[in-house]
mmCIF file with all atom_site columns, C-alpha atoms in Angstrom:
data_model
loop_
_atom_site.group_PDB
_atom_site.id
_atom_site.type_symbol
_atom_site.label_atom_id
_atom_site.label_alt_id
_atom_site.label_comp_id
_atom_site.label_asym_id
_atom_site.label_entity_id
_atom_site.label_seq_id
_atom_site.pdbx_PDB_ins_code
_atom_site.Cartn_x
_atom_site.Cartn_y
_atom_site.Cartn_z
_atom_site.occupancy
_atom_site.B_iso_or_equiv
_atom_site.pdbx_formal_charge
_atom_site.auth_seq_id
_atom_site.auth_comp_id
_atom_site.auth_asym_id
_atom_site.auth_atom_id
_atom_site.pdbx_PDB_model_num
ATOM 1   C CA . MET Y 1 1   ? -9.848  12.144 33.322  1.00 0.00 ? 1   MET Y CA 1
ATOM 2   C CA . PRO Y 1 2   ? -7.648  13.590 30.729  1.00 0.00 ? 2   PRO Y CA 1
ATOM 3   C CA . LEU Y 1 3   ? -4.834  16.472 32.193  1.00 0.00 ? 3   LEU Y CA 1
ATOM 4   C CA . GLU Y 1 4   ? -7.215  19.546 32.793  1.00 0.00 ? 4   GLU Y CA 1
ATOM 5   C CA . LYS Y 1 5   ? -5.921  22.866 32.157  1.00 0.00 ? 5   LYS Y CA 1
ATOM 6   C CA . ASN Y 1 6   ? -2.747  24.095 34.427  1.00 0.00 ? 6   ASN Y CA 1
ATOM 7   C CA . PHE Y 1 7   ? -1.193  26.330 34.530  1.00 0.00 ? 7   PHE Y CA 1
ATOM 8   C CA . TRP Y 1 8   ? 0.968   25.754 37.069  1.00 0.00 ? 8   TRP Y CA 1
ATOM 9   C CA . CYS Y 1 9   ? 2.087   22.728 34.612  1.00 0.00 ? 9   CYS Y CA 1
ATOM 10  C CA . ASP Y 1 10  ? 5.594   21.550 33.571  1.00 0.00 ? 10  ASP Y CA 1
ATOM 11  C CA . PRO Y 1 11  ? 5.967   20.320 30.889  1.00 0.00 ? 11  PRO Y CA 1
ATOM 12  C CA . ASP Y 1 12  ? 9.419   18.823 32.034  1.00 0.00 ? 12  ASP Y CA 1
ATOM 13  C CA . ALA Y 1 13  ? 7.280   16.787 34.429  1.00 0.00 ? 13  ALA Y CA 1
ATOM 14  C CA . LEU Y 1 14  ? 5.043   15.050 31.769  1.00 0.00 ? 14  LEU Y CA 1
ATOM 15  C CA . ASN Y 1 15  ? 5.383   11.449 30.462  1.00 0.00 ? 15  ASN Y CA 1
ATOM 16  C CA . THR Y 1 16  ? 5.942   12.188 26.874  1.00 0.00 ? 16  THR Y CA 1
ATOM 17  C CA . THR Y 1 17  ? 6.481   8.677  25.685  1.00 0.00 ? 17  THR Y CA 1
ATOM 18  C CA . THR Y 1 18  ? 4.386   7.674  22.839  1.00 0.00 ? 18  THR Y CA 1
ATOM 19  C CA . TRP Y 1 19  ? 2.945   3.380  22.737  1.00 0.00 ? 19  TRP Y CA 1
ATOM 20  C CA . THR Y 1 20  ? 0.191   1.705  20.974  1.00 0.00 ? 20  THR Y CA 1
ATOM 21  C CA . TYR Y 1 21  ? -3.896  1.054  22.077  1.00 0.00 ? 21  TYR Y CA 1
ATOM 22  C CA . THR Y 1 22  ? -5.406  -2.212 20.253  1.00 0.00 ? 22  THR Y CA 1
ATOM 23  C CA . THR Y 1 23  ? -9.136  -1.204 20.505  1.00 0.00 ? 23  THR Y CA 1
ATOM 24  C CA . LYS Y 1 24  ? -12.073 -3.048 21.466  1.00 0.00 ? 24  LYS Y CA 1
ATOM 25  C CA . ALA Y 1 25  ? -15.495 -4.191 20.148  1.00 0.00 ? 25  ALA Y CA 1
ATOM 26  C CA . ASN Y 1 26  ? -17.322 -1.365 20.297  1.00 0.00 ? 26  ASN Y CA 1
ATOM 27  C CA . GLU Y 1 27  ? -15.049 1.387  21.522  1.00 0.00 ? 27  GLU Y CA 1
ATOM 28  C CA . THR Y 1 28  ? -15.427 5.095  20.507  1.00 0.00 ? 28  THR Y CA 1
ATOM 29  C CA . ILE Y 1 29  ? -12.131 7.524  20.702  1.00 0.00 ? 29  ILE Y CA 1
ATOM 30  C CA . TYR Y 1 30  ? -13.967 9.146  23.889  1.00 0.00 ? 30  TYR Y CA 1
ATOM 31  C CA . ASP Y 1 31  ? -13.529 5.588  24.725  1.00 0.00 ? 31  ASP Y CA 1
ATOM 32  C CA . VAL Y 1 32  ? -9.971  4.893  24.332  1.00 0.00 ? 32  VAL Y CA 1
ATOM 33  C CA . ALA Y 1 33  ? -9.699  9.258  25.594  1.00 0.00 ? 33  ALA Y CA 1
ATOM 34  C CA . ALA Y 1 34  ? -11.138 7.748  28.398  1.00 0.00 ? 34  ALA Y CA 1
ATOM 35  C CA . ALA Y 1 35  ? -9.041  5.380  28.507  1.00 0.00 ? 35  ALA Y CA 1
ATOM 36  C CA . VAL Y 1 36  ? -5.262  6.132  28.369  1.00 0.00 ? 36  VAL Y CA 1
ATOM 37  C CA . LYS Y 1 37  ? -6.162  9.777  29.487  1.00 0.00 ? 37  LYS Y CA 1
ATOM 38  C CA . ARG Y 1 38  ? -5.217  12.184 26.328  1.00 0.00 ? 38  ARG Y CA 1
ATOM 39  C CA . GLY Y 1 39  ? -7.781  14.533 24.804  1.00 0.00 ? 39  GLY Y CA 1
ATOM 40  C CA . VAL Y 1 40  ? -9.527  13.301 21.772  1.00 0.00 ? 40  VAL Y CA 1
ATOM 41  C CA . CYS Y 1 41  ? -8.238  15.566 19.023  1.00 0.00 ? 41  CYS Y CA 1
ATOM 42  C CA . ASP Y 1 42  ? -4.579  14.582 20.494  1.00 0.00 ? 42  ASP Y CA 1
ATOM 43  C CA . ILE Y 1 43  ? -4.847  11.090 19.944  1.00 0.00 ? 43  ILE Y CA 1
ATOM 44  C CA . ALA Y 1 44  ? -6.340  11.374 16.436  1.00 0.00 ? 44  ALA Y CA 1
ATOM 45  C CA . ARG Y 1 45  ? -3.241  14.350 15.471  1.00 0.00 ? 45  ARG Y CA 1
ATOM 46  C CA . GLU Y 1 46  ? -0.488  11.293 16.274  1.00 0.00 ? 46  GLU Y CA 1
ATOM 47  C CA . ASN Y 1 47  ? -2.731  8.699  14.311  1.00 0.00 ? 47  ASN Y CA 1
ATOM 48  C CA . CYS Y 1 48  ? -3.136  10.911 11.489  1.00 0.00 ? 48  CYS Y CA 1
ATOM 49  C CA . MET Y 1 49  ? -6.963  10.045 11.797  1.00 0.00 ? 49  MET Y CA 1
ATOM 50  C CA . ALA Y 1 50  ? -9.474  11.620 8.368   1.00 0.00 ? 50  ALA Y CA 1
ATOM 51  C CA . ASP Y 1 51  ? -11.959 12.213 11.391  1.00 0.00 ? 51  ASP Y CA 1
ATOM 52  C CA . ALA Y 1 52  ? -11.314 12.217 14.880  1.00 0.00 ? 52  ALA Y CA 1
ATOM 53  C CA . LEU Y 1 53  ? -15.055 11.037 14.572  1.00 0.00 ? 53  LEU Y CA 1
ATOM 54  C CA . MET Y 1 54  ? -15.009 8.232  11.854  1.00 0.00 ? 54  MET Y CA 1
ATOM 55  C CA . PRO Y 1 55  ? -15.954 5.039  14.035  1.00 0.00 ? 55  PRO Y CA 1
ATOM 56  C CA . LEU Y 1 56  ? -13.174 2.591  14.710  1.00 0.00 ? 56  LEU Y CA 1
ATOM 57  C CA . THR Y 1 57  ? -13.175 -1.144 14.315  1.00 0.00 ? 57  THR Y CA 1
ATOM 58  C CA . THR Y 1 58  ? -12.375 -3.901 16.878  1.00 0.00 ? 58  THR Y CA 1
ATOM 59  C CA . GLY Y 1 59  ? -8.524  -4.777 17.331  1.00 0.00 ? 59  GLY Y CA 1
ATOM 60  C CA . GLU Y 1 60  ? -7.227  -1.270 15.409  1.00 0.00 ? 60  GLU Y CA 1
ATOM 61  C CA . THR Y 1 61  ? -4.117  -0.466 16.674  1.00 0.00 ? 61  THR Y CA 1
ATOM 62  C CA . LEU Y 1 62  ? -3.929  3.526  17.621  1.00 0.00 ? 62  LEU Y CA 1
ATOM 63  C CA . LEU Y 1 63  ? -0.913  5.451  18.471  1.00 0.00 ? 63  LEU Y CA 1
ATOM 64  C CA . ILE Y 1 64  ? -1.308  7.013  22.581  1.00 0.00 ? 64  ILE Y CA 1
ATOM 65  C CA . PRO Y 1 65  ? 1.053   10.372 22.519  1.00 0.00 ? 65  PRO Y CA 1
ATOM 66  C CA . GLY Y 1 66  ? 2.985   11.971 25.665  1.00 0.00 ? 66  GLY Y CA 1
ATOM 67  C CA . GLU Y 1 67  ? 1.590   13.686 27.994  1.00 0.00 ? 67  GLU Y CA 1
ATOM 68  C CA . ALA Y 1 68  ? 0.234   17.365 27.286  1.00 0.00 ? 68  ALA Y CA 1
ATOM 69  C CA . CYS Y 1 69  ? -0.260  20.216 29.889  1.00 0.00 ? 69  CYS Y CA 1
ATOM 70  C CA . GLU Y 1 70  ? -3.977  20.887 28.244  1.00 0.00 ? 70  GLU Y CA 1
ATOM 71  C CA . ALA Y 1 71  ? -5.667  17.776 26.816  1.00 0.00 ? 71  ALA Y CA 1
ATOM 72  C CA . ASP Y 1 72  ? -7.022  18.940 23.341  1.00 0.00 ? 72  ASP Y CA 1
ATOM 73  C CA . GLU Y 1 73  ? -10.899 17.727 22.828  1.00 0.00 ? 73  GLU Y CA 1
ATOM 74  C CA . THR Y 1 74  ? -12.556 19.532 20.398  1.00 0.00 ? 74  THR Y CA 1
ATOM 75  C CA . THR Y 1 75  ? -10.312 21.778 17.715  1.00 0.00 ? 75  THR Y CA 1
ATOM 76  C CA . CYS Y 1 76  ? -10.396 18.802 15.153  1.00 0.00 ? 76  CYS Y CA 1
ATOM 77  C CA . LEU Y 1 77  ? -14.241 18.236 15.182  1.00 0.00 ? 77  LEU Y CA 1
ATOM 78  C CA . ILE Y 1 78  ? -15.431 18.644 12.073  1.00 0.00 ? 78  ILE Y CA 1
ATOM 79  C CA . VAL Y 1 79  ? -18.635 21.269 13.438  1.00 0.00 ? 79  VAL Y CA 1
ATOM 80  C CA . ALA Y 1 80  ? -20.947 23.905 12.048  1.00 0.00 ? 80  ALA Y CA 1
ATOM 81  C CA . ASP Y 1 81  ? -19.987 27.467 12.666  1.00 0.00 ? 81  ASP Y CA 1
ATOM 82  C CA . ALA Y 1 82  ? -22.268 30.053 12.185  1.00 0.00 ? 82  ALA Y CA 1
ATOM 83  C CA . ASP Y 1 83  ? -18.939 32.598 10.553  1.00 0.00 ? 83  ASP Y CA 1
ATOM 84  C CA . ASP Y 1 84  ? -18.867 30.140 7.718   1.00 0.00 ? 84  ASP Y CA 1
ATOM 85  C CA . ASN Y 1 85  ? -20.306 30.321 4.515   1.00 0.00 ? 85  ASN Y CA 1
ATOM 86  C CA . TYR Y 1 86  ? -21.587 27.331 3.035   1.00 0.00 ? 86  TYR Y CA 1
ATOM 87  C CA . SER Y 1 87  ? -21.779 27.276 -0.569  1.00 0.00 ? 87  SER Y CA 1
ATOM 88  C CA . ASP Y 1 88  ? -23.300 25.432 -3.363  1.00 0.00 ? 88  ASP Y CA 1
ATOM 89  C CA . CYS Y 1 89  ? -20.712 23.072 -4.903  1.00 0.00 ? 89  CYS Y CA 1
ATOM 90  C CA . VAL Y 1 90  ? -17.157 21.948 -4.747  1.00 0.00 ? 90  VAL Y CA 1
ATOM 91  C CA . ILE Y 1 91  ? -15.327 23.867 -6.962  1.00 0.00 ? 91  ILE Y CA 1
ATOM 92  C CA . GLY Y 1 92  ? -12.580 21.610 -8.758  1.00 0.00 ? 92  GLY Y CA 1
ATOM 93  C CA . GLY Y 1 93  ? -14.363 17.825 -7.339  1.00 0.00 ? 93  GLY Y CA 1
ATOM 94  C CA . PRO Y 1 94  ? -14.001 14.719 -7.268  1.00 0.00 ? 94  PRO Y CA 1
ATOM 95  C CA . HIS Y 1 95  ? -17.918 14.740 -7.845  1.00 0.00 ? 95  HIS Y CA 1
ATOM 96  C CA . THR Y 1 96  ? -18.653 11.159 -5.811  1.00 0.00 ? 96  THR Y CA 1
ATOM 97  C CA . TYR Y 1 97  ? -18.103 11.068 -2.063  1.00 0.00 ? 97  TYR Y CA 1
ATOM 98  C CA . THR Y 1 98  ? -18.083 7.580  -0.891  1.00 0.00 ? 98  THR Y CA 1
ATOM 99  C CA . THR Y 1 99  ? -20.058 6.841  2.120   1.00 0.00 ? 99  THR Y CA 1
ATOM 100 C CA . VAL Y 1 100 ? -18.609 5.706  6.104   1.00 0.00 ? 100 VAL Y CA 1
ATOM 101 C CA . LYS Y 1 101 ? -20.228 4.578  8.185   1.00 0.00 ? 101 LYS Y CA 1
ATOM 102 C CA . GLY Y 1 102 ? -22.001 7.201  10.667  1.00 0.00 ? 102 GLY Y CA 1
ATOM 103 C CA . ASP Y 1 103 ? -22.737 9.021  7.555   1.00 0.00 ? 103 ASP Y CA 1
ATOM 104 C CA . THR Y 1 104 ? -25.076 11.294 7.731   1.00 0.00 ? 104 THR Y CA 1
ATOM 105 C CA . LEU Y 1 105 ? -26.619 14.079 4.083   1.00 0.00 ? 105 LEU Y CA 1
ATOM 106 C CA . ALA Y 1 106 ? -26.018 16.250 6.392   1.00 0.00 ? 106 ALA Y CA 1
ATOM 107 C CA . TYR Y 1 107 ? -22.212 15.809 7.557   1.00 0.00 ? 107 TYR Y CA 1
ATOM 108 C CA . ILE Y 1 108 ? -21.143 14.676 4.266   1.00 0.00 ? 108 ILE Y CA 1
ATOM 109 C CA . ALA Y 1 109 ? -22.485 18.734 3.882   1.00 0.00 ? 109 ALA Y CA 1
ATOM 110 C CA . LEU Y 1 110 ? -20.467 19.755 7.045   1.00 0.00 ? 110 LEU Y CA 1
ATOM 111 C CA . LYS Y 1 111 ? -17.458 18.023 5.259   1.00 0.00 ? 111 LYS Y CA 1
ATOM 112 C CA . PHE Y 1 112 ? -17.499 19.346 1.853   1.00 0.00 ? 112 PHE Y CA 1
ATOM 113 C CA . ASN Y 1 113 ? -18.840 23.072 3.585   1.00 0.00 ? 113 ASN Y CA 1
ATOM 114 C CA . LEU Y 1 114 ? -21.431 22.887 1.808   1.00 0.00 ? 114 LEU Y CA 1
ATOM 115 C CA . THR Y 1 115 ? -25.474 23.860 2.242   1.00 0.00 ? 115 THR Y CA 1
ATOM 116 C CA . VAL Y 1 116 ? -27.413 20.442 2.662   1.00 0.00 ? 116 VAL Y CA 1
ATOM 117 C CA . ALA Y 1 117 ? -29.807 21.328 0.414   1.00 0.00 ? 117 ALA Y CA 1
ATOM 118 C CA . SER Y 1 118 ? -26.899 21.121 -2.693  1.00 0.00 ? 118 SER Y CA 1
ATOM 119 C CA . LEU Y 1 119 ? -26.466 18.275 -1.581  1.00 0.00 ? 119 LEU Y CA 1
ATOM 120 C CA . GLN Y 1 120 ? -29.812 16.991 -0.912  1.00 0.00 ? 120 GLN Y CA 1
ATOM 121 C CA . ALA Y 1 121 ? -30.605 18.077 -4.872  1.00 0.00 ? 121 ALA Y CA 1
ATOM 122 C CA . THR Y 1 122 ? -27.497 15.835 -6.486  1.00 0.00 ? 122 THR Y CA 1
ATOM 123 C CA . ALA Y 1 123 ? -28.650 12.497 -3.916  1.00 0.00 ? 123 ALA Y CA 1
ATOM 124 C CA . GLU Y 1 124 ? -32.107 13.151 -4.134  1.00 0.00 ? 124 GLU Y CA 1
ATOM 125 C CA . PRO Y 1 125 ? -31.940 10.949 -7.563  1.00 0.00 ? 125 PRO Y CA 1
ATOM 126 C CA . GLN Y 1 126 ? -30.564 7.972  -5.688  1.00 0.00 ? 126 GLN Y CA 1
ATOM 127 C CA . GLY Y 1 127 ? -33.008 8.327  -2.608  1.00 0.00 ? 127 GLY Y CA 1
ATOM 128 C CA . LEU Y 1 128 ? -30.775 9.575  -0.370  1.00 0.00 ? 128 LEU Y CA 1
ATOM 129 C CA . GLY Y 1 129 ? -31.530 13.500 0.323   1.00 0.00 ? 129 GLY Y CA 1
ATOM 130 C CA . TYR Y 1 130 ? -35.194 12.981 2.126   1.00 0.00 ? 130 TYR Y CA 1
ATOM 131 C CA . ASP Y 1 131 ? -33.445 13.032 5.984   1.00 0.00 ? 131 ASP Y CA 1
ATOM 132 C CA . PRO Y 1 132 ? -30.608 14.598 5.173   1.00 0.00 ? 132 PRO Y CA 1
ATOM 133 C CA . ASN Y 1 133 ? -30.281 13.086 9.533   1.00 0.00 ? 133 ASN Y CA 1
ATOM 134 C CA . ALA Y 1 134 ? -30.595 9.910  8.408   1.00 0.00 ? 134 ALA Y CA 1
ATOM 135 C CA . THR Y 1 135 ? -27.341 6.809  8.686   1.00 0.00 ? 135 THR Y CA 1
ATOM 136 C CA . ILE Y 1 136 ? -26.431 6.341  5.237   1.00 0.00 ? 136 ILE Y CA 1
ATOM 137 C CA . VAL Y 1 137 ? -25.308 2.612  4.826   1.00 0.00 ? 137 VAL Y CA 1
ATOM 138 C CA . PRO Y 1 138 ? -21.687 2.689  4.718   1.00 0.00 ? 138 PRO Y CA 1
ATOM 139 C CA . GLY Y 1 139 ? -19.978 1.870  0.554   1.00 0.00 ? 139 GLY Y CA 1
ATOM 140 C CA . ASN Y 1 140 ? -22.616 4.772  -0.804  1.00 0.00 ? 140 ASN Y CA 1
ATOM 141 C CA . ASP Y 1 141 ? -21.304 6.203  -3.862  1.00 0.00 ? 141 ASP Y CA 1
ATOM 142 C CA . ILE Y 1 142 ? -22.903 10.060 -3.750  1.00 0.00 ? 142 ILE Y CA 1
ATOM 143 C CA . LYS Y 1 143 ? -22.321 13.116 -6.253  1.00 0.00 ? 143 LYS Y CA 1
ATOM 144 C CA . VAL Y 1 144 ? -21.157 16.040 -5.415  1.00 0.00 ? 144 VAL Y CA 1
ATOM 145 C CA . PRO Y 1 145 ? -22.175 19.505 -7.014  1.00 0.00 ? 145 PRO Y CA 1
ATOM 146 C CA . LEU Y 1 146 ? -19.504 21.399 -8.193  1.00 0.00 ? 146 LEU Y CA 1
ATOM 147 C CA . CYS Y 1 147 ? -18.705 24.501 -9.700  1.00 0.00 ? 147 CYS Y CA 1
ATOM 148 C CA . SER Y 1 148 ? -17.587 25.410 -13.766 1.00 0.00 ? 148 SER Y CA 1
ATOM 149 C CA . PRO Y 1 149 ? -15.553 25.959 -14.416 1.00 0.00 ? 149 PRO Y CA 1
ATOM 150 C CA . SER Y 1 150 ? -13.551 25.514 -11.951 1.00 0.00 ? 150 SER Y CA 1
ATOM 151 C CA . LYS Y 1 151 ? -9.931  23.143 -10.989 1.00 0.00 ? 151 LYS Y CA 1
ATOM 152 C CA . CYS Y 1 152 ? -7.762  21.622 -7.980  1.00 0.00 ? 152 CYS Y CA 1
ATOM 153 C CA . GLU Y 1 153 ? -4.172  20.565 -8.819  1.00 0.00 ? 153 GLU Y CA 1
ATOM 154 C CA . ILE Y 1 154 ? -3.649  16.535 -6.957  1.00 0.00 ? 154 ILE Y CA 1
ATOM 155 C CA . SER Y 1 155 ? -0.679  15.404 -6.090  1.00 0.00 ? 155 SER Y CA 1
ATOM 156 C CA . PRO Y 1 156 ? 0.655   12.132 -3.913  1.00 0.00 ? 156 PRO Y CA 1
ATOM 157 C CA . TRP Y 1 157 ? 1.900   13.396 -0.135  1.00 0.00 ? 157 TRP Y CA 1
ATOM 158 C CA . ALA Y 1 158 ? 3.297   11.833 2.970   1.00 0.00 ? 158 ALA Y CA 1
ATOM 159 C CA . VAL Y 1 159 ? 1.479   12.406 5.183   1.00 0.00 ? 159 VAL Y CA 1
ATOM 160 C CA . THR Y 1 160 ? 2.853   12.054 9.678   1.00 0.00 ? 160 THR Y CA 1
ATOM 161 C CA . TYR Y 1 161 ? 1.171   14.282 11.904  1.00 0.00 ? 161 TYR Y CA 1
ATOM 162 C CA . GLY Y 1 162 ? -2.652  16.130 11.647  1.00 0.00 ? 162 GLY Y CA 1
ATOM 163 C CA . THR Y 1 163 ? -6.241  15.271 10.342  1.00 0.00 ? 163 THR Y CA 1
ATOM 164 C CA . TYR Y 1 164 ? -7.690  16.504 7.569   1.00 0.00 ? 164 TYR Y CA 1
ATOM 165 C CA . LYS Y 1 165 ? -9.404  19.000 9.631   1.00 0.00 ? 165 LYS Y CA 1
ATOM 166 C CA . ASP Y 1 166 ? -5.810  20.547 9.516   1.00 0.00 ? 166 ASP Y CA 1
ATOM 167 C CA . TRP Y 1 167 ? -4.821  19.857 6.547   1.00 0.00 ? 167 TRP Y CA 1
ATOM 168 C CA . ALA Y 1 168 ? -7.722  21.095 3.919   1.00 0.00 ? 168 ALA Y CA 1
ATOM 169 C CA . PRO Y 1 169 ? -7.768  25.296 5.295   1.00 0.00 ? 169 PRO Y CA 1
ATOM 170 C CA . LYS Y 1 170 ? -4.047  25.461 5.072   1.00 0.00 ? 170 LYS Y CA 1
ATOM 171 C CA . LEU Y 1 171 ? -3.907  23.125 0.955   1.00 0.00 ? 171 LEU Y CA 1
ATOM 172 C CA . GLY Y 1 172 ? -7.493  25.272 -0.320  1.00 0.00 ? 172 GLY Y CA 1
ATOM 173 C CA . THR Y 1 173 ? -9.667  22.337 0.503   1.00 0.00 ? 173 THR Y CA 1
ATOM 174 C CA . THR Y 1 174 ? -12.445 20.911 2.064   1.00 0.00 ? 174 THR Y CA 1
ATOM 175 C CA . VAL Y 1 175 ? -12.283 17.401 4.309   1.00 0.00 ? 175 VAL Y CA 1
ATOM 176 C CA . GLY Y 1 176 ? -15.242 16.232 2.199   1.00 0.00 ? 176 GLY Y CA 1
ATOM 177 C CA . GLN Y 1 177 ? -12.682 16.536 -1.396  1.00 0.00 ? 177 GLN Y CA 1
ATOM 178 C CA . LEU Y 1 178 ? -8.964  14.879 0.729   1.00 0.00 ? 178 LEU Y CA 1
ATOM 179 C CA . MET Y 1 179 ? -11.909 11.827 2.200   1.00 0.00 ? 179 MET Y CA 1
ATOM 180 C CA . ALA Y 1 180 ? -13.193 11.212 -1.074  1.00 0.00 ? 180 ALA Y CA 1
ATOM 181 C CA . LEU Y 1 181 ? -10.233 11.837 -2.978  1.00 0.00 ? 181 LEU Y CA 1
ATOM 182 C CA . ASN Y 1 182 ? -8.692  8.453  -0.151  1.00 0.00 ? 182 ASN Y CA 1
ATOM 183 C CA . PRO Y 1 183 ? -12.230 6.247  0.008   1.00 0.00 ? 183 PRO Y CA 1
ATOM 184 C CA . THR Y 1 184 ? -9.701  3.698  2.458   1.00 0.00 ? 184 THR Y CA 1
ATOM 185 C CA . PHE Y 1 185 ? -8.003  5.642  4.666   1.00 0.00 ? 185 PHE Y CA 1
ATOM 186 C CA . ASN Y 1 186 ? -9.109  5.762  8.329   1.00 0.00 ? 186 ASN Y CA 1
ATOM 187 C CA . HIS Y 1 187 ? -5.583  6.550  10.069  1.00 0.00 ? 187 HIS Y CA 1
ATOM 188 C CA . SER Y 1 188 ? -1.887  6.128  9.562   1.00 0.00 ? 188 SER Y CA 1
ATOM 189 C CA . GLU Y 1 189 ? -0.214  3.266  12.288  1.00 0.00 ? 189 GLU Y CA 1
ATOM 190 C CA . GLY Y 1 190 ? 2.996   5.558  12.813  1.00 0.00 ? 190 GLY Y CA 1
ATOM 191 C CA . GLY Y 1 191 ? 3.120   8.392  10.261  1.00 0.00 ? 191 GLY Y CA 1
ATOM 192 C CA . GLY Y 1 192 ? 4.100   8.291  7.285   1.00 0.00 ? 192 GLY Y CA 1
ATOM 193 C CA . ALA Y 1 193 ? 1.467   6.506  4.781   1.00 0.00 ? 193 ALA Y CA 1
ATOM 194 C CA . VAL Y 1 194 ? 0.735   8.379  1.152   1.00 0.00 ? 194 VAL Y CA 1
ATOM 195 C CA . ILE Y 1 195 ? -2.655  10.313 0.363   1.00 0.00 ? 195 ILE Y CA 1
ATOM 196 C CA . GLU Y 1 196 ? -3.176  12.335 -2.073  1.00 0.00 ? 196 GLU Y CA 1
ATOM 197 C CA . TRP Y 1 197 ? -3.753  15.737 -1.835  1.00 0.00 ? 197 TRP Y CA 1
ATOM 198 C CA . ALA Y 1 198 ? -6.251  18.174 -3.712  1.00 0.00 ? 198 ALA Y CA 1
ATOM 199 C CA . TYR Y 1 199 ? -5.288  21.561 -3.175  1.00 0.00 ? 199 TYR Y CA 1
ATOM 200 C CA . ASN Y 1 200 ? -5.042  25.117 -4.726  1.00 0.00 ? 200 ASN Y CA 1
ATOM 201 C CA . CYS Y 1 201 ? -8.839  24.961 -5.704  1.00 0.00 ? 201 CYS Y CA 1
ATOM 202 C CA . VAL Y 1 202 ? -10.389 27.935 -7.223  1.00 0.00 ? 202 VAL Y CA 1
ATOM 203 C CA . THR Y 1 203 ? -12.519 28.822 -9.864  1.00 0.00 ? 203 THR Y CA 1
ATOM 204 C CA . LEU Y 1 204 ? -11.764 29.744 -13.678 1.00 0.00 ? 204 LEU Y CA 1
ATOM 205 C CA . ALA Y 1 205 ? -14.081 32.137 -13.940 1.00 0.00 ? 205 ALA Y CA 1
ATOM 206 C CA . GLU Y 1 206 ? -16.257 35.189 -12.430 1.00 0.00 ? 206 GLU Y CA 1
ATOM 207 C CA . ASN Y 1 207 ? -19.283 32.830 -12.701 1.00 0.00 ? 207 ASN Y CA 1
ATOM 208 C CA . THR Y 1 208 ? -19.116 29.724 -12.090 1.00 0.00 ? 208 THR Y CA 1
ATOM 209 C CA . THR Y 1 209 ? -22.758 27.206 -12.337 1.00 0.00 ? 209 THR Y CA 1
ATOM 210 C CA . VAL Y 1 210 ? -23.269 23.924 -10.507 1.00 0.00 ? 210 VAL Y CA 1
ATOM 211 C CA . ILE Y 1 211 ? -23.267 20.905 -12.056 1.00 0.00 ? 211 ILE Y CA 1
ATOM 212 C CA . SER Y 1 212 ? -24.241 17.577 -10.489 1.00 0.00 ? 212 SER Y CA 1
#
């Protein structure tokens, strides 16, 4: 089992060695976490994962972090929040998102901080908007509703630690926008991978319209 919260934990006694793990057929990140006794989010951040729940492929090399007094199982996950304000459009773009294994419209909407209805409206002409919880075949390009006028700044950046969920709020963007800009990026083996940042995403007028 991963290390549990322990107020008597001595950080100096922890094993801080980092090593690699090669994934087996049909393994999930939860399987890996259980096998190596580390937290799901600790592993995700060590590997700069785009999304901790993105399905793994057989033979992937993952970096396994050192022990922590408290294993992190939840803070990197993209989940609905009752306090979140979901939008009808994405500020600045991109206009298309390429689906990955395990995607549903509802989950894609969550990545972009969109209402499900707004994403359904742009996906429906593609025959994808009827059941928001149906799994979508990977590799589909889905149009995303955009706020007009709006813009983002774009820049390359070398990532060394963390997940898209960690970075997006600091950049003023969303997980979905980072994934749309970097459709082939899953995780970094060893850090230093260069991806495109979207940041400082803002509307350019007091009143905006939704374009699809």
